[in-house]
mmCIF file of C-alpha atoms and ligand atoms in Angstrom:
data_model
loop_
_atom_site.group_PDB
_atom_site.id
_atom_site.type_symbol
_atom_site.label_atom_id
_atom_site.label_comp_id
_atom_site.label_asym_id
_atom_site.label_seq_id
_atom_site.Cartn_x
_atom_site.Cartn_y
_atom_site.Cartn_z
ATOM 1 C CA MET K 1 126.707 86.856 105.348
ATOM 2 C CA ARG K 2 127.134 90.264 103.730
ATOM 3 C CA ALA K 3 124.328 92.793 104.080
ATOM 4 C CA ILE K 4 123.689 96.478 103.467
ATOM 5 C CA ILE K 5 122.860 97.953 106.873
ATOM 6 C CA CYS K 6 120.952 101.134 107.700
ATOM 7 C CA PRO K 7 122.111 101.927 111.276
ATOM 8 C CA GLU K 8 119.310 104.479 111.788
ATOM 9 C CA PRO K 9 116.953 106.470 109.547
ATOM 10 C CA GLY K 10 118.876 109.093 107.590
ATOM 11 C CA PRO K 11 120.569 109.836 104.272
ATOM 12 C CA LEU K 12 121.196 107.055 101.733
ATOM 13 C CA SER K 13 124.937 107.792 101.992
ATOM 14 C CA ALA K 14 124.938 106.464 105.601
ATOM 15 C CA LEU K 15 124.215 102.891 104.462
ATOM 16 C CA GLU K 16 127.075 100.449 105.099
ATOM 17 C CA LEU K 17 128.095 97.046 103.737
ATOM 18 C CA ARG K 18 128.698 94.800 106.778
ATOM 19 C CA GLU K 19 129.428 91.169 107.631
ATOM 20 C CA VAL K 20 126.579 90.021 109.918
ATOM 21 C CA ASP K 21 125.248 86.736 111.350
ATOM 22 C CA ASP K 22 123.035 84.613 109.097
ATOM 23 C CA PRO K 23 119.347 84.894 110.094
ATOM 24 C CA THR K 24 117.475 81.801 111.336
ATOM 25 C CA PRO K 25 113.916 81.166 110.120
ATOM 26 C CA GLY K 26 111.312 81.383 112.878
ATOM 27 C CA LYS K 27 107.893 79.743 113.051
ATOM 28 C CA GLY K 28 106.124 80.001 109.697
ATOM 29 C CA GLU K 29 109.206 81.377 107.936
ATOM 30 C CA VAL K 30 111.704 80.187 105.346
ATOM 31 C CA LEU K 31 115.301 81.257 104.817
ATOM 32 C CA ILE K 32 116.023 82.442 101.270
ATOM 33 C CA ASP K 33 119.497 82.533 99.717
ATOM 34 C CA VAL K 34 118.975 85.754 97.814
ATOM 35 C CA ALA K 35 120.024 85.808 94.146
ATOM 36 C CA ALA K 36 118.727 89.309 93.412
ATOM 37 C CA ALA K 37 116.723 92.074 95.052
ATOM 38 C CA GLY K 38 114.490 94.543 93.220
ATOM 39 C CA VAL K 39 114.834 98.237 94.062
ATOM 40 C CA ASN K 40 111.609 100.136 94.763
ATOM 41 C CA PHE K 41 110.739 103.668 95.804
ATOM 42 C CA PRO K 42 109.576 102.563 99.284
ATOM 43 C CA ASP K 43 113.159 101.314 99.925
ATOM 44 C CA VAL K 44 114.372 104.906 99.535
ATOM 45 C CA LEU K 45 111.666 106.213 101.867
ATOM 46 C CA ILE K 46 112.245 103.555 104.566
ATOM 47 C CA VAL K 47 115.975 104.370 104.799
ATOM 48 C CA GLN K 48 115.096 108.044 105.250
ATOM 49 C CA GLY K 49 112.444 107.269 107.887
ATOM 50 C CA LEU K 50 109.714 108.640 105.598
ATOM 51 C CA TYR K 51 107.649 105.485 104.930
ATOM 52 C CA GLN K 52 104.403 104.248 106.502
ATOM 53 C CA PHE K 53 106.253 101.686 108.631
ATOM 54 C CA LYS K 54 109.594 102.080 110.384
ATOM 55 C CA PRO K 55 111.896 99.137 111.219
ATOM 56 C CA PRO K 56 112.975 98.916 114.870
ATOM 57 C CA GLY K 57 116.757 99.472 115.105
ATOM 58 C CA ALA K 58 119.369 98.730 112.454
ATOM 59 C CA PHE K 59 118.048 96.951 109.356
ATOM 60 C CA SER K 60 118.750 96.074 105.730
ATOM 61 C CA PRO K 61 116.540 97.823 103.182
ATOM 62 C CA GLY K 62 115.177 95.854 100.206
ATOM 63 C CA GLY K 63 111.516 94.882 99.919
ATOM 64 C CA GLU K 64 111.576 92.410 97.054
ATOM 65 C CA VAL K 65 113.807 89.354 96.519
ATOM 66 C CA ALA K 66 114.173 86.183 94.497
ATOM 67 C CA GLY K 67 116.344 83.191 95.308
ATOM 68 C CA VAL K 68 116.342 79.646 96.618
ATOM 69 C CA VAL K 69 114.922 78.304 99.911
ATOM 70 C CA SER K 70 117.851 77.105 102.055
ATOM 71 C CA ALA K 71 116.147 76.356 105.416
ATOM 72 C CA ILE K 72 112.620 75.963 106.737
ATOM 73 C CA GLY K 73 111.161 77.088 110.060
ATOM 74 C CA GLU K 74 108.700 75.247 112.267
ATOM 75 C CA GLY K 75 105.189 74.734 110.936
ATOM 76 C CA VAL K 76 105.971 75.347 107.257
ATOM 77 C CA ASP K 77 104.306 72.938 104.815
ATOM 78 C CA GLY K 78 104.370 72.781 101.055
ATOM 79 C CA ILE K 79 107.786 74.435 100.616
ATOM 80 C CA ALA K 80 111.040 72.496 100.287
ATOM 81 C CA VAL K 81 114.724 73.377 100.536
ATOM 82 C CA GLY K 82 115.866 74.121 96.986
ATOM 83 C CA ASP K 83 112.565 75.663 95.817
ATOM 84 C CA ARG K 84 112.925 78.782 93.672
ATOM 85 C CA VAL K 85 110.859 81.585 95.225
ATOM 86 C CA ALA K 86 110.291 85.307 95.129
ATOM 87 C CA ALA K 87 109.026 87.312 98.099
ATOM 88 C CA VAL K 88 107.741 90.781 98.847
ATOM 89 C CA ILE K 89 108.837 91.767 102.353
ATOM 90 C CA PRO K 90 108.918 95.071 104.246
ATOM 91 C CA TRP K 91 112.737 95.189 104.365
ATOM 92 C CA GLY K 92 115.820 92.917 104.624
ATOM 93 C CA GLY K 93 116.394 92.111 100.942
ATOM 94 C CA PHE K 94 119.746 93.814 100.346
ATOM 95 C CA ALA K 95 121.523 90.863 101.983
ATOM 96 C CA GLU K 96 122.818 87.458 100.967
ATOM 97 C CA LYS K 97 120.125 85.748 103.065
ATOM 98 C CA VAL K 98 116.747 86.827 104.373
ATOM 99 C CA CYS K 99 113.888 85.206 106.284
ATOM 100 C CA ALA K 100 110.408 85.612 104.850
ATOM 101 C CA PRO K 101 107.008 84.495 106.178
ATOM 102 C CA VAL K 102 105.413 81.822 103.987
ATOM 103 C CA GLY K 103 102.565 84.221 103.217
ATOM 104 C CA ALA K 104 105.024 86.624 101.554
ATOM 105 C CA LEU K 105 106.301 84.023 99.072
ATOM 106 C CA VAL K 106 105.343 84.281 95.431
ATOM 107 C CA PRO K 107 105.927 81.449 92.969
ATOM 108 C CA ILE K 108 108.239 82.315 90.062
ATOM 109 C CA PRO K 109 106.494 81.951 86.682
ATOM 110 C CA ASP K 110 107.910 79.359 84.265
ATOM 111 C CA GLY K 111 110.822 80.725 82.260
ATOM 112 C CA MET K 112 111.445 83.749 84.502
ATOM 113 C CA ASP K 113 115.087 84.303 85.577
ATOM 114 C CA PRO K 114 115.868 85.303 89.206
ATOM 115 C CA GLU K 115 116.670 88.942 88.409
ATOM 116 C CA THR K 116 113.359 89.432 86.619
ATOM 117 C CA ALA K 117 111.567 87.581 89.432
ATOM 118 C CA ALA K 118 113.103 90.018 91.936
ATOM 119 C CA ALA K 119 111.885 92.971 89.887
ATOM 120 C CA PHE K 120 108.431 91.803 88.853
ATOM 121 C CA ASN K 121 106.002 91.321 91.686
ATOM 122 C CA LEU K 122 105.625 94.604 93.469
ATOM 123 C CA THR K 123 105.198 96.870 90.466
ATOM 124 C CA TYR K 124 103.277 94.486 88.188
ATOM 125 C CA ALA K 125 100.930 93.337 90.938
ATOM 126 C CA THR K 126 100.296 96.969 91.917
ATOM 127 C CA ALA K 127 99.565 97.838 88.293
ATOM 128 C CA LEU K 128 97.126 94.947 87.853
ATOM 129 C CA HIS K 129 95.366 95.596 91.171
ATOM 130 C CA ALA K 130 95.044 99.277 90.245
ATOM 131 C CA LEU K 131 93.826 98.803 86.678
ATOM 132 C CA ARG K 132 91.601 95.754 87.133
ATOM 133 C CA ASP K 133 90.339 95.802 90.728
ATOM 134 C CA ARG K 134 90.214 99.537 91.339
ATOM 135 C CA ALA K 135 89.602 101.062 87.872
ATOM 136 C CA ALA K 136 87.717 98.186 86.195
ATOM 137 C CA LEU K 137 89.624 99.057 83.002
ATOM 138 C CA GLN K 138 87.818 97.918 79.838
ATOM 139 C CA PRO K 139 89.349 97.006 76.453
ATOM 140 C CA GLY K 140 89.459 100.038 74.179
ATOM 141 C CA GLU K 141 89.602 102.570 77.026
ATOM 142 C CA THR K 142 92.454 105.072 77.195
ATOM 143 C CA VAL K 143 94.903 105.060 80.127
ATOM 144 C CA LEU K 144 97.174 108.020 80.916
ATOM 145 C CA VAL K 145 100.219 106.888 82.932
ATOM 146 C CA LEU K 146 102.298 109.461 84.873
ATOM 147 C CA GLY K 147 105.927 108.684 85.761
ATOM 148 C CA ALA K 148 105.480 106.186 82.966
ATOM 149 C CA ALA K 149 109.131 105.121 82.670
ATOM 150 C CA GLY K 150 109.380 104.304 86.405
ATOM 151 C CA GLY K 151 108.771 100.922 88.018
ATOM 152 C CA VAL K 152 105.020 101.222 88.560
ATOM 153 C CA GLY K 153 104.684 103.335 85.420
ATOM 154 C CA LEU K 154 106.280 100.920 82.961
ATOM 155 C CA ALA K 155 104.458 97.974 84.550
ATOM 156 C CA SER K 156 101.190 99.903 84.125
ATOM 157 C CA ILE K 157 101.876 100.383 80.412
ATOM 158 C CA ASP K 158 102.570 96.663 80.031
ATOM 159 C CA VAL K 159 99.489 95.547 82.008
ATOM 160 C CA ALA K 160 97.161 98.101 80.385
ATOM 161 C CA LYS K 161 98.236 96.903 76.923
ATOM 162 C CA ALA K 162 97.667 93.287 77.984
ATOM 163 C CA MET K 163 94.144 94.350 79.026
ATOM 164 C CA GLY K 164 93.461 95.819 75.584
ATOM 165 C CA ALA K 165 93.702 99.521 76.452
ATOM 166 C CA ARG K 166 95.211 102.429 74.552
ATOM 167 C CA VAL K 167 98.080 103.946 76.570
ATOM 168 C CA ILE K 168 99.378 107.519 76.725
ATOM 169 C CA ALA K 169 102.683 107.653 78.630
ATOM 170 C CA ALA K 170 103.827 110.850 80.376
ATOM 171 C CA ALA K 171 107.394 111.259 81.651
ATOM 172 C CA SER K 172 110.139 113.844 82.038
ATOM 173 C CA SER K 173 112.628 113.243 79.207
ATOM 174 C CA PRO K 174 112.893 111.956 75.626
ATOM 175 C CA GLU K 175 115.015 109.008 76.853
ATOM 176 C CA LYS K 176 112.327 107.963 79.334
ATOM 177 C CA LEU K 177 109.609 108.363 76.704
ATOM 178 C CA ALA K 178 111.598 106.154 74.300
ATOM 179 C CA ALA K 179 111.478 103.410 76.972
ATOM 180 C CA CYS K 180 107.697 103.893 77.206
ATOM 181 C CA THR K 181 107.275 103.592 73.439
ATOM 182 C CA ALA K 182 109.435 100.452 73.451
ATOM 183 C CA ALA K 183 107.148 99.075 76.186
ATOM 184 C CA GLY K 184 104.114 99.566 73.951
ATOM 185 C CA ALA K 185 102.798 103.074 74.703
ATOM 186 C CA ASP K 186 100.646 104.366 71.827
ATOM 187 C CA ALA K 187 101.422 108.049 72.451
ATOM 188 C CA VAL K 188 103.755 110.015 74.732
ATOM 189 C CA ILE K 189 103.836 113.366 76.546
ATOM 190 C CA ASP K 190 107.016 115.015 77.852
ATOM 191 C CA TYR K 191 105.449 116.737 80.862
ATOM 192 C CA ARG K 192 108.498 118.879 81.475
ATOM 193 C CA ALA K 193 108.359 120.347 77.963
ATOM 194 C CA GLU K 194 104.625 120.180 77.170
ATOM 195 C CA ASP K 195 101.415 121.136 78.974
ATOM 196 C CA LEU K 196 100.124 117.837 80.367
ATOM 197 C CA LYS K 197 96.394 118.662 80.322
ATOM 198 C CA THR K 198 96.421 120.241 76.847
ATOM 199 C CA ARG K 199 98.397 117.379 75.260
ATOM 200 C CA ALA K 200 96.370 114.647 76.960
ATOM 201 C CA LYS K 201 93.133 116.279 75.771
ATOM 202 C CA ALA K 202 94.519 116.650 72.246
ATOM 203 C CA LEU K 203 95.584 113.003 72.158
ATOM 204 C CA THR K 204 92.067 111.910 73.173
ATOM 205 C CA GLY K 205 90.088 114.095 70.744
ATOM 206 C CA GLY K 206 89.140 116.462 73.572
ATOM 207 C CA LYS K 207 87.479 113.667 75.577
ATOM 208 C CA GLY K 208 90.219 113.036 78.166
ATOM 209 C CA ALA K 209 91.620 109.731 79.434
ATOM 210 C CA ASP K 210 89.307 107.125 80.963
ATOM 211 C CA VAL K 211 91.860 106.054 83.573
ATOM 212 C CA ILE K 212 94.778 107.988 85.087
ATOM 213 C CA VAL K 213 97.628 106.065 86.763
ATOM 214 C CA ASP K 214 99.346 108.443 89.217
ATOM 215 C CA PRO K 215 102.369 107.141 91.161
ATOM 216 C CA VAL K 216 103.976 110.631 91.133
ATOM 217 C CA GLY K 217 101.723 113.280 92.729
ATOM 218 C CA GLY K 218 103.306 116.740 93.072
ATOM 219 C CA PRO K 219 102.598 119.164 90.204
ATOM 220 C CA TYR K 220 101.220 116.540 87.780
ATOM 221 C CA SER K 221 98.104 115.250 89.549
ATOM 222 C CA GLU K 222 95.812 118.230 89.070
ATOM 223 C CA PRO K 223 96.500 118.720 85.319
ATOM 224 C CA ALA K 224 96.006 114.964 84.867
ATOM 225 C CA LEU K 225 92.677 115.087 86.727
ATOM 226 C CA ARG K 226 91.666 117.995 84.496
ATOM 227 C CA ALA K 227 92.389 115.700 81.519
ATOM 228 C CA THR K 228 90.131 112.924 82.852
ATOM 229 C CA ALA K 229 87.131 111.822 80.758
ATOM 230 C CA TRP K 230 83.494 111.770 81.856
ATOM 231 C CA ARG K 231 83.090 108.820 84.294
ATOM 232 C CA GLY K 232 86.897 108.496 84.404
ATOM 233 C CA ARG K 233 88.856 106.881 87.245
ATOM 234 C CA PHE K 234 91.888 108.644 88.743
ATOM 235 C CA LEU K 235 94.127 106.123 90.540
ATOM 236 C CA VAL K 236 96.065 107.509 93.525
ATOM 237 C CA ILE K 237 99.120 105.229 93.806
ATOM 238 C CA GLY K 238 102.040 107.208 95.196
ATOM 239 C CA PHE K 239 103.830 110.492 95.667
ATOM 240 C CA ALA K 240 107.318 110.027 94.210
ATOM 241 C CA ALA K 241 107.523 113.798 93.599
ATOM 242 C CA GLY K 242 107.322 114.326 97.369
ATOM 243 C CA ASP K 243 104.309 116.630 97.617
ATOM 244 C CA ILE K 244 100.813 115.272 98.288
ATOM 245 C CA PRO K 245 98.547 117.329 96.015
ATOM 246 C CA LYS K 246 95.396 119.013 97.274
ATOM 247 C CA ILE K 247 92.720 118.620 94.625
ATOM 248 C CA PRO K 248 89.739 120.972 93.965
ATOM 249 C CA LEU K 249 86.831 118.558 94.546
ATOM 250 C CA ASN K 250 84.578 120.370 92.056
ATOM 251 C CA LEU K 251 86.614 118.728 89.259
ATOM 252 C CA THR K 252 85.227 115.313 90.224
ATOM 253 C CA LEU K 253 81.662 116.668 90.125
ATOM 254 C CA LEU K 254 82.116 118.279 86.717
ATOM 255 C CA LYS K 255 83.519 115.074 85.213
ATOM 256 C CA GLY K 256 81.363 112.557 87.070
ATOM 257 C CA CYS K 257 84.698 110.878 87.770
ATOM 258 C CA ALA K 258 86.089 108.876 90.695
ATOM 259 C CA VAL K 259 89.305 109.436 92.611
ATOM 260 C CA VAL K 260 90.301 105.927 93.706
ATOM 261 C CA GLY K 261 92.927 104.965 96.287
ATOM 262 C CA VAL K 262 95.249 102.008 95.596
ATOM 263 C CA PHE K 263 97.111 100.241 98.453
ATOM 264 C CA TRP K 264 98.470 96.971 97.136
ATOM 265 C CA GLY K 265 100.102 95.828 100.403
ATOM 266 C CA SER K 266 96.821 96.163 102.294
ATOM 267 C CA PHE K 267 94.954 94.437 99.438
ATOM 268 C CA VAL K 268 97.315 91.426 99.728
ATOM 269 C CA ALA K 269 96.660 91.161 103.477
ATOM 270 C CA ARG K 270 92.894 91.741 103.308
ATOM 271 C CA GLU K 271 91.989 89.924 100.077
ATOM 272 C CA PRO K 272 94.388 86.969 99.708
ATOM 273 C CA ALA K 273 92.168 85.039 97.279
ATOM 274 C CA ALA K 274 91.865 88.004 94.906
ATOM 275 C CA HIS K 275 95.622 88.574 95.227
ATOM 276 C CA ALA K 276 96.307 84.925 94.298
ATOM 277 C CA ARG K 277 94.069 85.290 91.212
ATOM 278 C CA ASN K 278 96.046 88.365 90.151
ATOM 279 C CA GLN K 279 99.378 86.533 90.645
ATOM 280 C CA ALA K 280 98.122 83.686 88.473
ATOM 281 C CA GLN K 281 97.031 86.154 85.774
ATOM 282 C CA LEU K 282 100.433 87.881 85.770
ATOM 283 C CA ALA K 283 102.264 84.544 85.576
ATOM 284 C CA ALA K 284 100.058 83.425 82.669
ATOM 285 C CA TRP K 285 100.618 86.684 80.779
ATOM 286 C CA PHE K 286 104.372 86.485 81.379
ATOM 287 C CA THR K 287 104.619 82.870 80.242
ATOM 288 C CA ALA K 288 102.570 83.731 77.124
ATOM 289 C CA GLY K 289 105.099 86.482 76.308
ATOM 290 C CA GLU K 290 102.586 89.314 76.812
ATOM 291 C CA LEU K 291 104.588 91.103 79.537
ATOM 292 C CA LYS K 292 108.130 92.399 79.044
ATOM 293 C CA PRO K 293 109.531 93.703 82.364
ATOM 294 C CA LEU K 294 112.484 96.076 81.843
ATOM 295 C CA ILE K 295 115.575 95.911 84.072
ATOM 296 C CA SER K 296 117.674 98.903 83.017
ATOM 297 C CA ALA K 297 120.630 98.435 85.410
ATOM 298 C CA ARG K 298 122.145 95.843 87.748
ATOM 299 C CA TYR K 299 124.280 96.681 90.811
ATOM 300 C CA PRO K 300 126.380 94.259 92.887
ATOM 301 C CA LEU K 301 125.438 94.277 96.605
ATOM 302 C CA GLU K 302 128.362 96.531 97.568
ATOM 303 C CA ARG K 303 126.975 99.205 95.181
ATOM 304 C CA ALA K 304 123.352 99.002 96.355
ATOM 305 C CA VAL K 305 123.485 102.615 97.569
ATOM 306 C CA GLU K 306 124.089 103.750 93.983
ATOM 307 C CA ALA K 307 120.908 101.967 92.922
ATOM 308 C CA LEU K 308 118.891 103.735 95.627
ATOM 309 C CA GLU K 309 120.466 107.083 94.696
ATOM 310 C CA ALA K 310 119.632 106.548 91.013
ATOM 311 C CA LEU K 311 115.993 105.875 91.902
ATOM 312 C CA ALA K 312 115.777 108.816 94.300
ATOM 313 C CA GLY K 313 117.479 111.059 91.718
ATOM 314 C CA ARG K 314 114.827 110.249 89.078
ATOM 315 C CA HIS K 315 117.376 108.530 86.798
ATOM 316 C CA ALA K 316 115.955 104.985 86.631
ATOM 317 C CA ARG K 317 113.982 103.468 83.766
ATOM 318 C CA GLY K 318 111.880 100.416 84.590
ATOM 319 C CA LYS K 319 113.498 98.482 87.412
ATOM 320 C CA LEU K 320 116.958 98.473 88.991
ATOM 321 C CA VAL K 321 118.219 95.242 90.557
ATOM 322 C CA VAL K 322 120.815 94.467 93.225
ATOM 323 C CA THR K 323 122.619 91.173 92.590
ATOM 324 C CA MET K 324 124.377 89.044 95.222
ATOM 325 C CA GLY K 325 126.953 87.483 92.871
HETATM 326 N N1 NAP C 401 99.940 102.327 96.426
HETATM 327 C C1 NAP C 401 100.626 101.221 96.291
HETATM 328 O O1 NAP C 401 100.148 100.127 96.558
HETATM 329 C C2 NAP C 401 102.034 101.320 95.782
HETATM 330 C C3 NAP C 401 102.742 100.187 95.341
HETATM 331 C C4 NAP C 401 104.023 100.361 94.810
HETATM 332 C C5 NAP C 401 104.594 101.632 94.763
HETATM 333 N N2 NAP C 401 103.898 102.705 95.253
HETATM 334 C C6 NAP C 401 104.434 104.070 95.202
HETATM 335 O O2 NAP C 401 104.474 104.471 93.862
HETATM 336 C C7 NAP C 401 105.470 105.466 93.702
HETATM 337 C C8 NAP C 401 106.338 105.120 92.505
HETATM 338 O O3 NAP C 401 107.090 103.932 92.791
HETATM 339 P P1 NAP C 401 108.074 103.363 91.691
HETATM 340 O O4 NAP C 401 108.680 102.141 92.280
HETATM 341 O O5 NAP C 401 107.399 103.312 90.377
HETATM 342 O O6 NAP C 401 109.176 104.522 91.658
HETATM 343 P P2 NAP C 401 110.136 104.950 90.461
HETATM 344 O O7 NAP C 401 110.510 103.753 89.651
HETATM 345 O O8 NAP C 401 111.205 105.770 91.065
HETATM 346 O O9 NAP C 401 109.194 105.861 89.545
HETATM 347 C C9 NAP C 401 108.669 107.065 90.044
HETATM 348 C C10 NAP C 401 108.626 108.096 88.936
HETATM 349 O O10 NAP C 401 108.186 109.315 89.531
HETATM 350 C C11 NAP C 401 108.679 110.407 88.777
HETATM 351 N N3 NAP C 401 109.122 111.504 89.651
HETATM 352 C C12 NAP C 401 108.675 112.763 89.605
HETATM 353 N N4 NAP C 401 109.267 113.516 90.527
HETATM 354 C C13 NAP C 401 110.140 112.728 91.175
HETATM 355 C C14 NAP C 401 111.057 112.972 92.232
HETATM 356 N N5 NAP C 401 111.171 114.189 92.810
HETATM 357 N N6 NAP C 401 111.826 111.948 92.655
HETATM 358 C C15 NAP C 401 111.689 110.710 92.107
HETATM 359 N N7 NAP C 401 110.821 110.439 91.090
HETATM 360 C C16 NAP C 401 110.042 111.450 90.634
HETATM 361 C C17 NAP C 401 109.833 109.876 87.933
HETATM 362 O O11 NAP C 401 109.419 109.950 86.571
HETATM 363 P P3 NAP C 401 109.678 111.277 85.696
HETATM 364 O O12 NAP C 401 111.116 111.653 85.874
HETATM 365 O O13 NAP C 401 109.359 110.817 84.333
HETATM 366 O O14 NAP C 401 108.728 112.319 86.231
HETATM 367 C C18 NAP C 401 109.978 108.396 88.323
HETATM 368 O O15 NAP C 401 110.236 107.585 87.202
HETATM 369 C C19 NAP C 401 106.213 105.550 95.034
HETATM 370 O O16 NAP C 401 105.718 106.640 95.770
HETATM 371 C C20 NAP C 401 105.848 104.241 95.715
HETATM 372 O O17 NAP C 401 105.913 104.346 97.127
HETATM 373 C C21 NAP C 401 102.642 102.565 95.743
#
């Protein structure tokens, strides 16, 4: 099969397209013929050796796939060759075939095409876990989303609207903000051109936002926390800007607010029943037409590096997808 190979942690430009042996499913695994792979920020970090976990030796990046089961390992029940599945895996997805443990499989909602299925789970499930399980978002509350045109950001707009919230989207360019408005944002802030705290306060009548979704970190976290309402919830999701902000703790006291960590991967492992309920909710919303995932660009496997570079270079809107053809 063909696969994108990272020989060792380093620059994205060192990735190579290679012909390699097909993998064989082990105990508790299935082999998936990959139709498409979603591109996520952790893929960029893993290649560079900057993520929480590091693959041993050469590997294919790609943490999210959709396709068809083509072989089944020992001890697997309830899955058949030919089943359409999606999976969230640590790496291996930028390849024509990948093995995934049964526990990593996610059913594909009715009416969802393979490219959307490959781009849906990680960001939408993170957004729902963050907003429902960690922030207890209520209808009518206001959510401020940072990096709002990115994968987690746009999914957070979509999920927050489905939960009945008002959404303020903050991003770095008019083009990105147009994508946020198209996704349902009620108001937008260009945080490169405008003062984030001042605009967010103005858009909330001086009250501040009830919930902050922060997958960006860097220079935006502190002004967003300063624009948090009394009893607000500030969701720490990621640090796409690179820097992990250090926050003056007195801000939380003054606002009676909570700074809440979100770690979707650990939630899936520790709370499988709650995770299954969230998956069912997302599938129901999608099938009812309430969620509209955006795929802004598709790349054939041999151009997967360009997809990673676009994400790392802050150029993507919504999700990018690698297709196997
Ligand atoms: N905690 C969890 O469970 C969990 C789950 C999934 C993802 N994450 C994390 O969430 C973060 C976002 O993931 P994503 O898939 O949404 O990424 P993404 O699609 O690339 O979006 C990230 C956004 O961050 C903003 N940004 C600001 N400075 C940036 C920089 N120097 N480089 C790149 N982007 C920058 C960009 O928006 P603007 O240009 O508009 O500023 C970009 O759209 C990542 O750190 C990822 O690891 C965490």
